[in-house]
């Protein structure tokens, strides 16, 4: 996967976030480029309705045999709850923009990285951060 692909899909996650005027948007993409997207709805649906959780709820629409072929793109590094859900969903790659430390400048965060949780999974998960980081950080303002 090249940088343009990552930037393209993070931009799509940014578009999702803007739909609900939130800093948090997420996209899941299959190898053919089919995708589903979601944004954070915690103000309406409760504390677990993060963008990553909401998009995981939609991933069955992609109808893939092996979820390890999927990539989840998020405007902000998945929190420990979301990263654990990503592991349980079997998703093989995570790409994000702003880090948990970046998000902590604007609100409360548990300082456990996605990579820490990925290392505990029973299958390999690639985690990459910092893609369009500044654009993602701007969503907080």
PDB file of C-alpha atoms in Angstrom:
ATOM      1  CA  UNK A   1       0.000   0.000   0.000  1.00  0.00           C
ATOM      2  CA  UNK A   2       1.489   3.321  -0.947  1.00  0.00           C
ATOM      3  CA  UNK A   3       1.294   6.675   0.804  1.00  0.00           C
ATOM      4  CA  UNK A   4      -1.315   8.005  -1.625  1.00  0.00           C
ATOM      5  CA  UNK A   5      -3.656   5.151  -0.729  1.00  0.00           C
ATOM      6  CA  UNK A   6      -3.277   5.834   2.989  1.00  0.00           C
ATOM      7  CA  UNK A   7      -3.797   9.566   2.550  1.00  0.00           C
ATOM      8  CA  UNK A   8      -6.833   9.015   0.320  1.00  0.00           C
ATOM      9  CA  UNK A   9      -8.554   6.797   2.886  1.00  0.00           C
ATOM     10  CA  UNK A  10      -7.649   9.007   5.859  1.00  0.00           C
ATOM     11  CA  UNK A  11      -9.204  11.876   3.903  1.00  0.00           C
ATOM     12  CA  UNK A  12     -12.359   9.745   3.591  1.00  0.00           C
ATOM     13  CA  UNK A  13     -12.286   9.224   7.382  1.00  0.00           C
ATOM     14  CA  UNK A  14     -11.966  12.999   7.821  1.00  0.00           C
ATOM     15  CA  UNK A  15     -15.039  13.443   5.621  1.00  0.00           C
ATOM     16  CA  UNK A  16     -16.930  11.014   7.870  1.00  0.00           C
ATOM     17  CA  UNK A  17     -15.942  13.011  10.968  1.00  0.00           C
ATOM     18  CA  UNK A  18     -17.122  16.249   9.381  1.00  0.00           C
ATOM     19  CA  UNK A  19     -20.546  14.729   8.673  1.00  0.00           C
ATOM     20  CA  UNK A  20     -21.255  14.850  12.410  1.00  0.00           C
ATOM     21  CA  UNK A  21     -18.945  17.760  13.290  1.00  0.00           C
ATOM     22  CA  UNK A  22     -16.742  15.484  15.384  1.00  0.00           C
ATOM     23  CA  UNK A  23     -12.974  14.867  15.332  1.00  0.00           C
ATOM     24  CA  UNK A  24     -13.587  11.132  15.026  1.00  0.00           C
ATOM     25  CA  UNK A  25     -14.271   9.371  11.739  1.00  0.00           C
ATOM     26  CA  UNK A  26     -13.396   5.873  10.531  1.00  0.00           C
ATOM     27  CA  UNK A  27     -13.451   3.838   7.319  1.00  0.00           C
ATOM     28  CA  UNK A  28     -12.968   0.105   6.774  1.00  0.00           C
ATOM     29  CA  UNK A  29     -11.643  -0.833   3.336  1.00  0.00           C
ATOM     30  CA  UNK A  30     -11.373  -4.238   1.679  1.00  0.00           C
ATOM     31  CA  UNK A  31      -8.660  -5.156  -0.859  1.00  0.00           C
ATOM     32  CA  UNK A  32     -10.936  -4.209  -3.782  1.00  0.00           C
ATOM     33  CA  UNK A  33     -11.561  -0.716  -2.394  1.00  0.00           C
ATOM     34  CA  UNK A  34     -15.103  -1.364  -1.193  1.00  0.00           C
ATOM     35  CA  UNK A  35     -15.606   0.478   2.052  1.00  0.00           C
ATOM     36  CA  UNK A  36     -17.955   1.485   4.838  1.00  0.00           C
ATOM     37  CA  UNK A  37     -17.637   4.563   7.014  1.00  0.00           C
ATOM     38  CA  UNK A  38     -18.903   5.936  10.298  1.00  0.00           C
ATOM     39  CA  UNK A  39     -18.356   8.729  12.787  1.00  0.00           C
ATOM     40  CA  UNK A  40     -18.538   9.168  16.537  1.00  0.00           C
ATOM     41  CA  UNK A  41     -22.111   9.267  17.907  1.00  0.00           C
ATOM     42  CA  UNK A  42     -21.411   9.194  21.656  1.00  0.00           C
ATOM     43  CA  UNK A  43     -23.540  12.281  22.334  1.00  0.00           C
ATOM     44  CA  UNK A  44     -26.576  10.416  20.984  1.00  0.00           C
ATOM     45  CA  UNK A  45     -25.796   6.718  21.446  1.00  0.00           C
ATOM     46  CA  UNK A  46     -23.692   6.574  24.609  1.00  0.00           C
ATOM     47  CA  UNK A  47     -20.031   6.264  25.559  1.00  0.00           C
ATOM     48  CA  UNK A  48     -19.220   3.194  23.439  1.00  0.00           C
ATOM     49  CA  UNK A  49     -20.391   4.723  20.142  1.00  0.00           C
ATOM     50  CA  UNK A  50     -16.916   5.669  18.933  1.00  0.00           C
ATOM     51  CA  UNK A  51     -16.323   5.927  15.184  1.00  0.00           C
ATOM     52  CA  UNK A  52     -14.332   2.676  15.127  1.00  0.00           C
ATOM     53  CA  UNK A  53     -17.028   0.747  16.995  1.00  0.00           C
ATOM     54  CA  UNK A  54     -19.708   2.176  14.715  1.00  0.00           C
ATOM     55  CA  UNK A  55     -17.814   1.219  11.553  1.00  0.00           C
ATOM     56  CA  UNK A  56     -17.039  -2.285  12.861  1.00  0.00           C
ATOM     57  CA  UNK A  57     -20.799  -2.705  13.200  1.00  0.00           C
ATOM     58  CA  UNK A  58     -21.022  -2.112   9.422  1.00  0.00           C
ATOM     59  CA  UNK A  59     -18.128  -4.310   8.276  1.00  0.00           C
ATOM     60  CA  UNK A  60     -20.367  -7.280   7.452  1.00  0.00           C
ATOM     61  CA  UNK A  61     -21.586  -5.216   4.474  1.00  0.00           C
ATOM     62  CA  UNK A  62     -18.173  -5.820   2.894  1.00  0.00           C
ATOM     63  CA  UNK A  63     -18.751  -9.583   2.867  1.00  0.00           C
ATOM     64  CA  UNK A  64     -15.103 -10.631   3.137  1.00  0.00           C
ATOM     65  CA  UNK A  65     -14.002 -14.138   3.939  1.00  0.00           C
ATOM     66  CA  UNK A  66     -10.959 -13.158   6.013  1.00  0.00           C
ATOM     67  CA  UNK A  67     -11.225  -9.888   7.979  1.00  0.00           C
ATOM     68  CA  UNK A  68      -7.431  -9.788   8.261  1.00  0.00           C
ATOM     69  CA  UNK A  69      -7.524  -8.467   4.675  1.00  0.00           C
ATOM     70  CA  UNK A  70      -9.370  -5.350   5.896  1.00  0.00           C
ATOM     71  CA  UNK A  71      -7.808  -2.028   6.818  1.00  0.00           C
ATOM     72  CA  UNK A  72      -9.403   0.346   9.304  1.00  0.00           C
ATOM     73  CA  UNK A  73      -8.557   4.023   8.805  1.00  0.00           C
ATOM     74  CA  UNK A  74      -9.282   6.436  11.636  1.00  0.00           C
ATOM     75  CA  UNK A  75      -8.769  10.150  12.113  1.00  0.00           C
ATOM     76  CA  UNK A  76      -7.479   9.472  15.629  1.00  0.00           C
ATOM     77  CA  UNK A  77      -5.571   6.521  17.041  1.00  0.00           C
ATOM     78  CA  UNK A  78      -8.081   3.970  18.324  1.00  0.00           C
ATOM     79  CA  UNK A  79      -8.534   4.060  22.083  1.00  0.00           C
ATOM     80  CA  UNK A  80      -7.992   0.832  24.059  1.00  0.00           C
ATOM     81  CA  UNK A  81     -11.698  -0.076  23.816  1.00  0.00           C
ATOM     82  CA  UNK A  82     -11.767   0.422  20.049  1.00  0.00           C
ATOM     83  CA  UNK A  83      -8.431  -1.278  19.431  1.00  0.00           C
ATOM     84  CA  UNK A  84      -9.626  -4.282  21.403  1.00  0.00           C
ATOM     85  CA  UNK A  85     -12.782  -4.379  19.261  1.00  0.00           C
ATOM     86  CA  UNK A  86     -10.586  -4.219  16.147  1.00  0.00           C
ATOM     87  CA  UNK A  87      -8.668  -7.250  17.426  1.00  0.00           C
ATOM     88  CA  UNK A  88     -11.880  -9.160  18.164  1.00  0.00           C
ATOM     89  CA  UNK A  89     -13.201  -8.245  14.697  1.00  0.00           C
ATOM     90  CA  UNK A  90     -10.048  -9.763  13.179  1.00  0.00           C
ATOM     91  CA  UNK A  91      -9.043  -6.672  11.182  1.00  0.00           C
ATOM     92  CA  UNK A  92      -5.455  -6.928   9.949  1.00  0.00           C
ATOM     93  CA  UNK A  93      -4.326  -3.334   9.562  1.00  0.00           C
ATOM     94  CA  UNK A  94      -4.985  -0.007  11.289  1.00  0.00           C
ATOM     95  CA  UNK A  95      -3.928   3.376   9.936  1.00  0.00           C
ATOM     96  CA  UNK A  96      -4.630   6.596  11.832  1.00  0.00           C
ATOM     97  CA  UNK A  97      -3.919  10.314  11.730  1.00  0.00           C
ATOM     98  CA  UNK A  98      -3.659  11.985  15.134  1.00  0.00           C
ATOM     99  CA  UNK A  99      -2.293  10.026  18.090  1.00  0.00           C
ATOM    100  CA  UNK A 100      -3.891   9.375  21.461  1.00  0.00           C
ATOM    101  CA  UNK A 101      -1.423  11.893  22.902  1.00  0.00           C
ATOM    102  CA  UNK A 102      -2.615  14.480  20.365  1.00  0.00           C
ATOM    103  CA  UNK A 103      -6.237  13.794  21.333  1.00  0.00           C
ATOM    104  CA  UNK A 104      -5.362  14.094  25.039  1.00  0.00           C
ATOM    105  CA  UNK A 105      -4.633  17.785  24.447  1.00  0.00           C
ATOM    106  CA  UNK A 106      -8.360  18.239  23.793  1.00  0.00           C
ATOM    107  CA  UNK A 107      -9.984  15.790  26.230  1.00  0.00           C
ATOM    108  CA  UNK A 108      -9.571  12.747  28.421  1.00  0.00           C
ATOM    109  CA  UNK A 109      -7.726   9.735  27.025  1.00  0.00           C
ATOM    110  CA  UNK A 110      -6.343   6.474  28.322  1.00  0.00           C
ATOM    111  CA  UNK A 111      -2.679   6.522  27.373  1.00  0.00           C
ATOM    112  CA  UNK A 112      -2.412   2.998  26.001  1.00  0.00           C
ATOM    113  CA  UNK A 113      -1.262   2.859  22.397  1.00  0.00           C
ATOM    114  CA  UNK A 114      -2.861   0.842  19.638  1.00  0.00           C
ATOM    115  CA  UNK A 115       0.469  -0.877  19.067  1.00  0.00           C
ATOM    116  CA  UNK A 116       0.549  -2.082  22.686  1.00  0.00           C
ATOM    117  CA  UNK A 117      -2.819  -3.774  22.252  1.00  0.00           C
ATOM    118  CA  UNK A 118      -1.968  -5.093  18.776  1.00  0.00           C
ATOM    119  CA  UNK A 119       1.121  -6.789  20.227  1.00  0.00           C
ATOM    120  CA  UNK A 120      -1.157  -8.780  22.553  1.00  0.00           C
ATOM    121  CA  UNK A 121      -3.344 -10.129  19.726  1.00  0.00           C
ATOM    122  CA  UNK A 122      -3.151 -13.761  18.629  1.00  0.00           C
ATOM    123  CA  UNK A 123      -2.588 -12.704  15.006  1.00  0.00           C
ATOM    124  CA  UNK A 124      -0.353 -10.003  13.486  1.00  0.00           C
ATOM    125  CA  UNK A 125      -1.880  -6.533  13.131  1.00  0.00           C
ATOM    126  CA  UNK A 126      -0.073  -3.738  11.329  1.00  0.00           C
ATOM    127  CA  UNK A 127      -0.480  -0.338  12.977  1.00  0.00           C
ATOM    128  CA  UNK A 128       0.645   2.910  11.380  1.00  0.00           C
ATOM    129  CA  UNK A 129       0.056   6.430  12.640  1.00  0.00           C
ATOM    130  CA  UNK A 130       0.664  10.001  11.637  1.00  0.00           C
ATOM    131  CA  UNK A 131      -1.015   9.919   8.203  1.00  0.00           C
ATOM    132  CA  UNK A 132      -2.393  13.428   7.532  1.00  0.00           C
ATOM    133  CA  UNK A 133      -1.831  14.062  11.242  1.00  0.00           C
ATOM    134  CA  UNK A 134      -2.147  17.857  11.063  1.00  0.00           C
ATOM    135  CA  UNK A 135      -5.413  17.674   9.116  1.00  0.00           C
ATOM    136  CA  UNK A 136      -6.789  15.226  11.662  1.00  0.00           C
ATOM    137  CA  UNK A 137      -5.682  17.373  14.603  1.00  0.00           C
ATOM    138  CA  UNK A 138      -7.487  20.359  13.055  1.00  0.00           C
ATOM    139  CA  UNK A 139     -10.782  18.470  13.470  1.00  0.00           C
ATOM    140  CA  UNK A 140     -10.537  19.181  17.206  1.00  0.00           C
ATOM    141  CA  UNK A 141     -10.686  22.955  16.708  1.00  0.00           C
TER     142      UNK A 141
END
